[in-house]
Short mmCIF file of C-alpha atoms and ligand atoms in Angstrom, two decimals:
data_model
loop_
_atom_site.label_atom_id
_atom_site.label_comp_id
_atom_site.label_asym_id
_atom_site.label_seq_id
_atom_site.Cartn_x
_atom_site.Cartn_y
_atom_site.Cartn_z
CA UNK A 1 77.81 101.29 -31.56
CA UNK A 2 78.85 104.69 -30.61
CA UNK A 3 77.21 105.89 -27.81
CA UNK A 4 75.99 109.41 -27.24
CA UNK A 5 73.20 109.37 -24.68
CA UNK A 6 73.24 107.48 -21.06
CA UNK A 7 70.95 107.13 -18.77
CA UNK A 8 71.46 105.85 -15.28
CA UNK A 9 68.45 105.19 -12.57
CA UNK A 10 69.78 105.53 -9.09
CA UNK A 11 71.43 108.28 -7.96
CA UNK A 12 73.48 107.25 -5.19
CA UNK A 13 76.47 106.68 -3.38
CA UNK A 14 77.58 104.96 -6.89
CA UNK A 15 75.47 105.78 -9.45
CA UNK A 16 76.16 109.54 -8.48
CA UNK A 17 80.14 109.59 -8.56
CA UNK A 18 80.27 107.10 -11.09
CA UNK A 19 78.23 109.43 -13.60
CA UNK A 20 79.77 112.13 -12.58
CA UNK A 21 82.85 111.04 -14.02
CA UNK A 22 81.84 109.19 -16.77
CA UNK A 23 80.41 112.96 -17.94
CA UNK A 24 83.53 114.60 -17.19
CA UNK A 25 85.60 112.00 -19.32
CA UNK A 26 83.17 111.78 -21.76
CA UNK A 27 82.08 115.20 -23.16
CA UNK A 28 80.44 114.18 -26.03
CA UNK A 29 77.94 111.81 -24.30
CA UNK A 30 75.48 113.00 -22.29
CA UNK A 31 74.75 111.46 -19.35
CA UNK A 32 71.09 111.69 -16.87
CA UNK A 33 70.77 110.51 -14.18
CA UNK A 34 67.46 109.97 -12.53
CA UNK A 35 65.95 108.70 -9.66
CA UNK A 36 62.66 108.67 -7.61
CA UNK A 37 63.50 109.97 -4.62
CA UNK A 38 62.85 114.15 -6.23
CA UNK A 39 64.92 115.09 -2.95
CA UNK A 40 67.90 113.77 -3.76
CA UNK A 41 67.39 115.43 -7.33
CA UNK A 42 67.04 118.50 -6.30
CA UNK A 43 69.90 118.37 -3.73
CA UNK A 44 72.05 117.07 -7.36
CA UNK A 45 70.94 120.13 -8.47
CA UNK A 46 71.35 122.31 -6.47
CA UNK A 47 74.79 124.02 -4.37
CA UNK A 48 77.55 122.25 -4.53
CA UNK A 49 78.51 122.28 -0.76
CA UNK A 50 75.03 120.71 -0.27
CA UNK A 51 75.52 117.40 -2.59
CA UNK A 52 73.42 114.01 -1.19
CA UNK A 53 76.74 112.49 -1.09
CA UNK A 54 80.20 113.54 0.71
CA UNK A 55 82.78 113.13 -1.30
CA UNK A 56 87.05 114.56 -1.63
CA UNK A 57 86.62 116.22 -5.41
CA UNK A 58 83.31 115.31 -6.03
CA UNK A 59 82.18 118.51 -6.21
CA UNK A 60 84.74 119.68 -8.71
CA UNK A 61 83.23 117.48 -11.06
CA UNK A 62 80.15 118.20 -10.56
CA UNK A 63 80.67 121.78 -10.94
CA UNK A 64 82.35 121.23 -14.65
CA UNK A 65 80.17 118.43 -16.29
CA UNK A 66 76.45 119.82 -14.71
CA UNK A 67 74.61 121.73 -17.44
CA UNK A 68 76.97 120.81 -19.81
CA UNK A 69 76.53 116.86 -20.50
CA UNK A 70 75.78 116.17 -16.84
CA UNK A 71 71.99 115.88 -16.12
CA UNK A 72 69.77 115.10 -12.85
CA UNK A 73 66.65 114.01 -12.96
CA UNK A 74 63.10 112.41 -12.00
CA UNK A 75 62.14 112.23 -15.81
CA UNK A 76 62.60 108.07 -15.45
CA UNK A 77 60.59 107.37 -18.64
CA UNK A 78 62.05 110.33 -20.78
CA UNK A 79 65.71 109.46 -19.92
CA UNK A 80 65.11 105.75 -20.93
CA UNK A 81 63.61 106.78 -23.54
CA UNK A 82 66.29 108.76 -24.57
CA UNK A 83 69.55 106.71 -24.16
CA UNK A 84 71.06 104.14 -25.44
CA UNK A 85 72.73 102.79 -22.69
CA UNK A 86 71.18 102.16 -19.58
CA UNK A 87 72.66 101.64 -15.57
CA UNK A 88 71.22 100.40 -13.37
CA UNK A 89 72.12 101.40 -9.68
CA UNK A 90 69.05 101.47 -8.25
CA UNK A 91 69.97 99.84 -3.98
CA UNK A 92 69.88 96.28 -3.37
CA UNK A 93 69.67 95.74 0.29
CA UNK A 94 69.31 92.23 2.52
CA UNK A 95 66.10 90.48 2.64
CA UNK A 96 63.86 91.68 5.12
CA UNK A 97 61.01 89.73 4.46
CA UNK A 98 60.48 86.14 2.61
CA UNK A 99 62.36 83.43 1.76
CA UNK A 100 65.71 84.19 2.25
CA UNK A 101 65.37 87.20 4.75
CA UNK A 102 67.83 88.30 6.20
CA UNK A 103 70.53 86.61 4.16
CA UNK A 104 69.21 87.53 0.38
CA UNK A 105 69.55 90.34 -1.77
CA UNK A 106 66.16 92.21 -2.21
CA UNK A 107 66.15 92.38 -5.94
CA UNK A 108 62.69 94.20 -5.73
CA UNK A 109 64.34 97.72 -7.27
CA UNK A 110 66.35 95.64 -9.74
CA UNK A 111 63.20 94.24 -11.12
CA UNK A 112 61.36 97.04 -10.75
CA UNK A 113 63.85 98.92 -12.88
CA UNK A 114 64.32 96.32 -15.57
CA UNK A 115 60.42 96.24 -16.09
CA UNK A 116 60.07 100.15 -16.54
CA UNK A 117 63.24 99.60 -18.80
CA UNK A 118 61.21 97.25 -20.73
CA UNK A 119 57.90 98.62 -20.85
CA UNK A 120 58.87 102.58 -22.20
CA UNK A 121 61.62 101.37 -24.50
CA UNK A 122 61.25 101.98 -28.31
CA UNK A 123 64.52 101.23 -29.44
CA UNK A 124 67.29 98.79 -28.83
CA UNK A 125 68.82 99.06 -25.64
CA UNK A 126 71.95 97.89 -23.56
CA UNK A 127 71.11 97.85 -20.24
CA UNK A 128 74.32 97.50 -16.92
CA UNK A 129 74.00 96.39 -14.05
CA UNK A 130 75.84 98.30 -11.63
CA UNK A 131 74.26 97.63 -8.41
CA UNK A 132 76.13 94.59 -7.01
CA UNK A 133 73.76 91.56 -7.63
CA UNK A 134 73.82 87.77 -7.04
CA UNK A 135 75.36 85.87 -9.94
CA UNK A 136 72.74 84.94 -12.48
CA UNK A 137 71.16 87.34 -11.95
CA UNK A 138 71.35 88.71 -15.56
CA UNK A 139 69.39 85.79 -16.41
CA UNK A 140 66.02 86.99 -14.28
CA UNK A 141 66.54 90.77 -15.61
CA UNK A 142 66.33 89.18 -19.66
CA UNK A 143 63.57 86.52 -18.36
CA UNK A 144 61.33 90.14 -17.50
CA UNK A 145 62.63 91.76 -20.48
CA UNK A 146 61.29 88.81 -22.81
CA UNK A 147 58.34 89.37 -20.94
CA UNK A 148 57.40 92.21 -20.75
CA UNK A 149 59.28 94.30 -23.99
CA UNK A 150 57.78 95.96 -26.91
CA UNK A 151 59.71 93.52 -29.18
CA UNK A 152 62.74 95.70 -29.21
CA UNK A 153 66.33 93.97 -28.47
CA UNK A 154 68.17 94.28 -24.86
CA UNK A 155 71.66 93.53 -24.50
CA UNK A 156 72.65 92.99 -20.61
CA UNK A 157 76.30 93.45 -19.71
CA UNK A 158 77.54 93.40 -16.15
CA UNK A 159 79.47 96.42 -14.48
CA UNK A 160 80.51 96.44 -11.18
CA UNK A 161 81.83 99.06 -9.26
CA UNK A 162 84.47 98.73 -7.07
CA UNK A 163 84.73 102.51 -5.79
CA UNK A 164 85.47 102.88 -1.96
CA UNK A 165 83.68 105.28 -0.45
CA UNK A 166 85.78 108.44 0.81
CA UNK A 167 88.18 107.90 -2.14
CA UNK A 168 85.74 107.04 -5.11
CA UNK A 169 86.80 109.97 -7.63
CA UNK A 170 90.28 108.90 -7.06
CA UNK A 171 88.71 105.28 -7.71
CA UNK A 172 87.04 105.96 -10.85
CA UNK A 173 89.86 108.20 -12.47
CA UNK A 174 92.40 105.44 -11.29
CA UNK A 175 90.81 102.54 -11.20
CA UNK A 176 92.62 99.02 -10.32
CA UNK A 177 90.63 97.68 -13.16
CA UNK A 178 87.22 97.94 -14.89
CA UNK A 179 85.32 94.60 -15.17
CA UNK A 180 82.99 94.03 -17.80
CA UNK A 181 80.96 90.69 -18.16
CA UNK A 182 78.95 90.23 -21.39
CA UNK A 183 77.68 87.54 -23.46
CA UNK A 184 79.88 85.57 -25.63
CA UNK A 185 77.25 86.01 -28.54
CA UNK A 186 78.15 88.97 -31.46
CA UNK A 187 75.41 91.49 -29.97
CA UNK A 188 76.90 90.71 -26.09
CA UNK A 189 80.69 91.30 -27.70
CA UNK A 190 79.56 94.72 -29.19
CA UNK A 191 77.90 96.01 -26.83
CA UNK A 192 80.91 95.10 -24.54
CA UNK A 193 83.58 96.87 -27.04
CA UNK A 194 80.90 100.28 -27.01
CA UNK A 195 81.21 100.38 -22.88
CA UNK A 196 85.43 99.18 -23.10
CA UNK A 197 85.10 102.42 -26.06
CA UNK A 198 83.47 104.81 -23.10
CA UNK A 199 86.10 103.53 -20.28
CA UNK A 200 88.96 103.42 -22.42
CA UNK A 201 88.70 107.57 -22.66
CA UNK A 202 90.82 107.92 -19.07
CA UNK A 203 91.30 103.96 -18.11
CA UNK A 204 93.98 102.23 -19.53
CA UNK A 205 93.47 99.21 -21.85
CA UNK A 206 95.05 96.34 -20.32
CA UNK A 207 93.37 97.41 -17.25
CA UNK A 208 89.88 96.84 -18.41
CA UNK A 209 88.94 92.50 -18.08
CA UNK A 210 86.50 91.71 -19.94
CA UNK A 211 84.66 88.25 -19.06
CA UNK A 212 81.17 86.50 -19.60
CA UNK A 213 78.08 87.77 -17.07
CA UNK A 214 78.84 84.98 -14.36
CA UNK A 215 82.03 85.84 -13.76
CA UNK A 216 81.86 89.48 -12.90
CA UNK A 217 79.11 89.01 -11.31
CA UNK A 218 80.53 86.32 -8.73
CA UNK A 219 83.95 88.96 -9.06
CA UNK A 220 82.32 91.73 -7.33
CA UNK A 221 80.82 89.39 -3.90
CA UNK A 222 84.16 87.97 -4.04
CA UNK A 223 86.12 90.45 -4.02
CA UNK A 224 84.22 91.96 -1.06
CA UNK A 225 83.73 89.24 1.18
CA UNK A 226 87.24 88.53 0.21
CA UNK A 227 88.62 92.17 1.70
CA UNK A 228 86.21 91.58 3.94
CA UNK A 229 87.50 88.71 5.50
CA UNK A 230 91.51 90.13 6.09
CA UNK A 231 89.62 92.39 8.80
CA UNK A 232 87.82 89.78 10.50
CA UNK A 233 91.18 87.74 10.34
CA UNK A 234 93.04 90.73 12.09
CA UNK A 235 90.25 91.63 14.06
CA UNK A 236 89.96 87.79 15.14
CA UNK A 237 93.82 88.24 16.05
CA UNK A 238 93.50 91.30 18.01
CA UNK A 239 91.77 89.15 20.53
CA UNK A 240 94.68 86.96 21.16
CA UNK A 241 97.06 89.70 20.88
CA UNK A 242 95.10 91.26 23.97
CA UNK A 243 95.61 87.30 26.01
CA UNK A 244 99.13 87.64 25.22
CA UNK A 245 100.71 90.43 25.19
CA UNK A 246 100.92 91.05 21.78
CA UNK A 247 100.37 94.45 19.53
CA UNK A 248 98.06 94.70 17.39
CA UNK A 249 99.45 96.87 14.81
CA UNK A 250 102.78 95.83 15.07
CA UNK A 251 101.89 92.53 14.32
CA UNK A 252 99.97 93.66 11.21
CA UNK A 253 102.77 95.45 10.15
CA UNK A 254 104.86 92.47 10.76
CA UNK A 255 102.42 89.75 8.15
CA UNK A 256 101.60 93.31 5.85
CA UNK A 257 105.34 93.64 5.01
CA UNK A 258 105.67 90.15 3.41
CA UNK A 259 104.79 90.85 -0.28
CA UNK A 260 102.35 88.58 -0.78
CA UNK A 261 100.42 89.37 1.63
CA UNK A 262 100.81 93.39 1.35
CA UNK A 263 100.01 96.31 3.98
CA UNK A 264 96.16 96.72 3.21
CA UNK A 265 92.83 96.41 5.39
CA UNK A 266 94.86 94.51 8.10
CA UNK A 267 94.21 97.75 10.18
CA UNK A 268 92.38 96.08 12.93
CA UNK A 269 89.08 97.68 13.68
CA UNK A 270 86.15 98.18 15.91
CA UNK A 271 84.88 95.71 13.23
CA UNK A 272 83.43 96.88 10.12
CA UNK A 273 80.87 98.39 8.48
CA UNK A 274 79.59 100.32 5.34
CA UNK A 275 76.30 98.96 2.47
CA UNK A 276 78.40 96.57 1.14
CA UNK A 277 80.41 94.42 3.26
CA UNK A 278 77.81 92.66 5.09
CA UNK A 279 75.30 92.61 2.59
CA UNK A 280 77.10 90.71 -0.24
CA UNK A 281 79.03 88.38 2.36
CA UNK A 282 75.78 87.17 3.29
CA UNK A 283 74.01 87.81 -0.35
CA UNK A 284 77.15 84.73 -1.15
CA UNK A 285 76.53 82.81 2.27
CA UNK A 286 73.18 82.67 0.95
CA UNK A 287 73.76 81.82 -2.74
CA UNK A 288 76.40 78.59 -1.72
CA UNK A 289 73.60 76.90 0.70
CA UNK A 290 71.74 77.54 -2.59
CA UNK A 291 73.72 75.15 -4.95
CA UNK A 292 74.07 72.64 -2.10
CA UNK A 293 77.91 74.17 -0.80
CA UNK A 294 77.00 74.59 3.33
CA UNK A 295 81.11 74.16 4.06
CA UNK A 296 81.79 77.04 1.99
CA UNK A 297 78.80 79.02 3.51
CA UNK A 298 79.84 78.79 6.49
CA UNK A 299 83.46 79.69 5.87
CA UNK A 300 82.08 83.12 4.56
CA UNK A 301 79.91 83.19 7.46
CA UNK A 302 82.46 83.33 10.22
CA UNK A 303 83.95 86.60 8.40
CA UNK A 304 80.48 88.41 9.44
CA UNK A 305 80.49 86.46 12.86
CA UNK A 306 83.56 87.26 13.84
CA UNK A 307 83.13 90.99 12.57
CA UNK A 308 79.86 90.87 15.30
CA UNK A 309 82.23 89.22 17.84
CA UNK A 310 84.50 92.37 17.59
CA UNK A 311 81.90 94.70 17.86
CA UNK A 312 80.37 92.65 20.94
CA UNK A 313 83.44 92.68 22.67
CA UNK A 314 84.56 95.93 22.38
CA UNK A 315 81.41 97.59 24.10
CA UNK A 316 81.74 95.00 26.56
CA UNK A 317 84.86 96.43 27.21
CA UNK A 318 83.72 99.37 27.90
CA UNK A 319 80.95 98.40 30.55
CA UNK A 320 83.01 96.34 32.18
CA UNK A 321 85.49 98.89 32.30
CA UNK A 322 82.87 101.25 34.33
CA UNK A 323 81.70 97.94 36.60
CA UNK A 324 78.88 96.36 34.47
CA UNK A 325 77.16 99.37 34.70
CA UNK A 326 76.91 103.09 33.38
CA UNK A 327 74.04 104.27 34.69
CA UNK A 328 74.77 107.87 35.13
CA UNK A 329 77.66 107.57 33.09
CA UNK A 330 78.22 109.94 30.46
CA UNK A 331 79.95 108.62 27.23
CA UNK A 332 80.90 110.34 24.07
CA UNK A 333 80.09 109.17 20.54
CA UNK A 334 83.58 109.89 18.70
CA UNK A 335 82.49 109.49 14.71
CA UNK A 336 78.61 107.54 13.70
CA UNK A 337 80.38 107.56 9.82
CA UNK A 338 81.09 103.91 9.12
CA UNK A 339 84.60 105.19 7.84
CA UNK A 340 86.58 108.48 7.42
CA UNK A 341 85.80 111.28 5.12
CA UNK A 342 81.99 109.91 4.45
CA UNK A 343 78.57 110.81 5.35
CA UNK A 344 77.54 107.79 5.20
CA UNK A 345 76.17 105.83 8.81
CA UNK A 346 75.04 102.99 6.64
CA UNK A 347 76.11 99.05 8.68
CA UNK A 348 78.19 102.15 11.14
CA UNK A 349 79.84 100.20 13.87
CA UNK A 350 78.78 103.29 16.44
CA UNK A 351 75.02 102.85 15.65
CA UNK A 352 75.71 99.07 17.68
CA UNK A 353 78.27 100.11 20.31
CA UNK A 354 75.90 103.10 21.21
CA UNK A 355 73.63 101.42 21.49
CA UNK A 356 75.02 98.39 23.62
CA UNK A 357 76.01 101.18 26.20
CA UNK A 358 72.88 103.53 25.95
CA UNK A 359 71.62 100.18 26.44
CA UNK A 360 73.91 99.31 30.14
CA UNK A 361 72.63 103.03 30.84
CA UNK A 362 75.49 105.42 29.34
CA UNK A 363 73.96 109.22 28.73
CA UNK A 364 75.58 110.02 25.29
CA UNK A 365 77.44 112.68 23.28
CA UNK A 366 77.91 111.95 19.51
CA UNK A 367 80.02 113.56 17.71
CA UNK A 368 80.65 113.48 13.79
CA UNK A 369 82.18 115.71 11.24
CA UNK A 370 80.50 115.19 8.45
CA UNK A 371 76.90 112.64 9.78
CA UNK A 372 74.15 114.63 9.84
CA UNK A 373 71.72 114.89 13.36
CA UNK A 374 68.73 114.14 11.55
CA UNK A 375 71.00 110.92 10.49
CA UNK A 376 72.47 109.77 13.05
CA UNK A 377 68.20 110.08 14.71
CA UNK A 378 66.65 107.85 12.03
CA UNK A 379 69.41 105.68 12.52
CA UNK A 380 68.67 105.09 16.26
CA UNK A 381 65.17 105.64 15.47
CA UNK A 382 65.49 102.83 13.17
CA UNK A 383 68.24 100.42 14.78
CA UNK A 384 67.59 100.09 18.82
CA UNK A 385 64.38 98.84 19.29
CA UNK A 386 63.76 101.32 22.24
CA UNK A 387 59.83 101.30 23.25
CA UNK A 388 59.86 104.86 23.02
CA UNK A 389 61.13 108.38 21.65
CA UNK A 390 61.60 109.72 24.61
CA UNK A 391 63.26 107.02 26.05
CA UNK A 392 66.32 108.41 24.46
CA UNK A 393 65.68 112.19 23.47
CA UNK A 394 66.70 112.75 27.46
CA UNK A 395 69.35 110.98 27.64
CA UNK A 396 71.08 111.71 23.71
CA UNK A 397 72.65 114.68 22.95
CA UNK A 398 74.41 115.43 19.77
CA UNK A 399 77.31 117.65 20.23
CA UNK A 400 78.39 120.37 17.53
CA UNK A 401 82.59 119.62 18.42
CA UNK A 402 84.83 117.44 19.75
CA UNK A 403 84.58 119.10 23.13
CA UNK A 404 81.61 119.68 23.41
CA UNK A 405 81.10 115.76 23.01
CA UNK A 406 84.06 114.86 25.78
CA UNK A 407 83.90 117.82 28.21
CA UNK A 408 81.81 116.59 30.33
CA UNK A 409 82.20 112.91 29.51
CA UNK A 410 83.82 109.83 31.54
CA UNK A 411 84.68 108.11 29.19
CA UNK A 412 85.80 108.78 25.37
CA UNK A 413 85.21 105.95 22.01
CA UNK A 414 86.39 106.83 19.42
CA UNK A 415 84.50 104.94 16.51
CA UNK A 416 85.59 106.43 12.95
CA UNK A 417 88.98 107.18 12.30
CA UNK A 418 89.00 110.86 11.02
CA UNK A 419 92.29 113.03 10.81
CA UNK A 420 91.09 115.24 13.78
CA UNK A 421 90.08 112.22 16.22
CA UNK A 422 94.05 111.35 15.72
CA UNK A 423 95.01 114.82 17.21
CA UNK A 424 93.59 115.08 20.37
CA UNK A 425 94.40 114.15 23.36
CA UNK A 426 92.46 113.15 27.16
CA UNK A 427 93.66 113.62 30.06
CA UNK A 428 92.75 111.42 33.03
CA UNK A 429 89.44 110.28 30.91
CA UNK A 430 88.73 106.36 30.43
CA UNK A 431 89.63 106.29 26.22
CA UNK A 432 88.35 103.12 24.53
CA UNK A 433 90.35 103.33 20.81
CA UNK A 434 88.74 101.42 18.60
CA UNK A 435 90.55 102.42 15.33
CA UNK A 436 93.70 101.93 17.08
CA UNK A 437 94.40 105.98 15.97
CA UNK A 438 96.39 107.78 18.61
CA UNK A 439 100.02 107.48 19.48
CA UNK A 440 99.77 108.98 23.07
CA UNK A 441 98.06 106.57 24.73
CA UNK A 442 97.06 107.92 28.28
CA UNK A 443 96.95 105.35 31.40
CA UNK A 444 93.24 104.72 30.84
CA UNK A 445 93.26 103.68 27.62
CA UNK A 446 91.80 100.98 26.11
CA UNK A 447 92.75 99.85 22.46
CA UNK A 448 91.12 97.17 20.18
C1 UDX B 501 73.28 100.40 -3.78
C2 UDX B 501 74.03 99.24 -3.59
O1 UDX B 501 74.33 99.70 -1.71
C3 UDX B 501 75.37 98.52 -4.04
O2 UDX B 501 75.55 97.68 -3.04
C4 UDX B 501 75.27 98.39 -5.25
O3 UDX B 501 76.12 98.02 -5.99
C5 UDX B 501 74.21 99.73 -5.60
O4 UDX B 501 73.44 99.89 -5.63
P1 UDX B 501 74.14 102.89 -3.73
O5 UDX B 501 74.33 104.15 -4.93
O6 UDX B 501 75.11 103.00 -2.12
O7 UDX B 501 74.39 101.45 -3.20
O8 UDX B 501 72.13 102.96 -2.92
P2 UDX B 501 71.96 103.88 -2.72
O9 UDX B 501 72.82 105.34 -2.02
O10 UDX B 501 71.30 103.76 -1.83
O11 UDX B 501 70.92 104.84 -3.84
C6 UDX B 501 70.29 104.41 -4.73
C7 UDX B 501 69.18 104.93 -5.23
O12 UDX B 501 68.53 104.22 -6.04
C8 UDX B 501 68.56 105.95 -4.22
O13 UDX B 501 68.81 107.34 -4.61
C9 UDX B 501 67.05 105.24 -4.95
O14 UDX B 501 66.18 107.07 -4.32
C10 UDX B 501 67.10 104.99 -6.41
N1 UDX B 501 65.89 104.33 -6.54
C11 UDX B 501 66.01 103.13 -6.01
C12 UDX B 501 65.04 105.06 -7.66
O15 UDX B 501 65.45 105.47 -8.08
N2 UDX B 501 64.41 103.65 -8.10
C13 UDX B 501 63.89 102.23 -8.02
O16 UDX B 501 63.35 101.93 -7.99
C14 UDX B 501 64.55 102.13 -6.73
C1 UDX B 502 83.76 98.66 0.05
C2 UDX B 502 85.49 98.01 -0.44
O1 UDX B 502 86.36 98.57 -0.20
C3 UDX B 502 85.14 99.02 -2.35
O2 UDX B 502 85.78 98.25 -3.09
C4 UDX B 502 83.63 98.43 -2.88
O3 UDX B 502 82.82 98.65 -4.23
C5 UDX B 502 82.38 98.72 -2.05
O4 UDX B 502 82.59 98.49 -0.22
P1 UDX B 502 83.86 100.72 1.30
O5 UDX B 502 82.20 99.94 2.39
O6 UDX B 502 83.69 102.15 0.77
O7 UDX B 502 83.84 99.92 0.16
O8 UDX B 502 85.18 100.91 1.76
P2 UDX B 502 86.21 100.29 2.70
O9 UDX B 502 87.42 101.36 2.67
O10 UDX B 502 86.29 99.07 2.00
O11 UDX B 502 85.60 100.09 4.46
C6 UDX B 502 85.13 98.63 4.42
C7 UDX B 502 85.22 98.88 6.04
O12 UDX B 502 86.02 98.22 6.61
C8 UDX B 502 84.54 100.73 7.10
O13 UDX B 502 84.05 100.12 8.19
C9 UDX B 502 86.60 100.37 7.27
O14 UDX B 502 86.50 101.11 8.57
C10 UDX B 502 86.56 99.50 7.57
N1 UDX B 502 88.40 98.37 7.71
C11 UDX B 502 88.55 98.74 6.11
C12 UDX B 502 88.79 98.24 8.55
O15 UDX B 502 88.30 98.02 9.73
N2 UDX B 502 90.17 97.69 8.58
C13 UDX B 502 90.89 98.16 7.29
O16 UDX B 502 91.76 97.73 7.26
C14 UDX B 502 90.15 98.62 6.35
#
């Protein structure tokens, strides 16, 4: 099977960069990325400086492939009809209503996508789960194809994306591994091979791992859970360090030098954020409970609980520093993104910390080099339970520079590991370093 046309549904953080790289590396395959969001597609087709997603190196990739064999469109049906291979990269948020609310993944968009594909497809298709999904989702998708399809054959593969934001392009160019799960039937194996052939254009063969569908689906959840578990482990130890006089950075270095453990993902912080870790672990916990594995569920749930504890603990330290009340105090919030080199603020610890400080009476001066004021205001509106907008508009300011944010403030919090924050010196100001960024620590320094 030689693929000539690919369609990807969902032009987000996963779909956009992944398809851009496939198009770049496979010039003889036409790649069309579709999305229901017209504004997003317009931005993908607009000036390179304003692509909807900021990722180092992304603009260069789009510049080369866009218009050649990479297209962005809102014509979903047309792209489905024409493609032999369809990636589903729509979002799978945590359910907010119904059975499993607050834990299970909301598969509404994935199911809508599958229905759309089934109804439109007039020729056989390979359909690929790119979104992170609970194990055995392929079964549900197959049911939709069987029920809604027009007699054509659908082969479902799982090909989870392991890219991390901020390094997406590098991660796609040099993936640690590409995982492809497929059915052990003849048609399943043919579809797997067709996808292997695409990646083999730039990924060494030994890094392309093929498995059954269930292993592939679960491997994504398990990988994210294990990465997050390392962060919660080191963060839990940071609390013990503070009681005992041990230094968490020194501890982390000492532990990480054991080659069996390794140094990565051992940086203590104000807590992990991002669209994946919390959502995927909650999903894993829900799955374990569903299968009656309560002890296993509780084990993984603890990773989230420690993360919540860490955010809470950090915010409380700031409040305690000012005697339990922040009324009349101005606090600079430096960093709104959930990590450096991205404009993404989903589940960012900053949203939570800022809320807690605000509710303890603080006036906030927020600065982030990449997250737009529009997104910051939206986060505040959507995630803080504030009665009236006027309650916060007069007490929250979004600054354009670091110094604007810090000049008048009584305390400064560092919540994202942006490089530029490492260089600033704060004299005689209380500094709350949620990322252990500063080397020259002043008298009023409070780290994690
Ligand atoms: C998301 C999840 O966060 C991640 O866990 C999963 O692995 C892949 O999907 P991301 O790309 O970051 O990743 O999501 P998002 O930026 O929200 O993009 C999803 C896009 O799908 C949005 O642009 C949305 O408009 C689009 N969409 C959603 C459709 O085009 N059709 C739909 O029916 C639903
Ligand atoms: C993660 C996974 O790394 C990626 O493989 C998967 O595809 C999606 O989820 P991402 O959320 O983009 O990627 O970022 P990641 O670099 O993993 O960081 C997640 C959070 O953990 C950030 O808030 C980061 O600041 C924090 N973190 C990371 C720490 O607090 N300490 C660390 O040592 C590492």
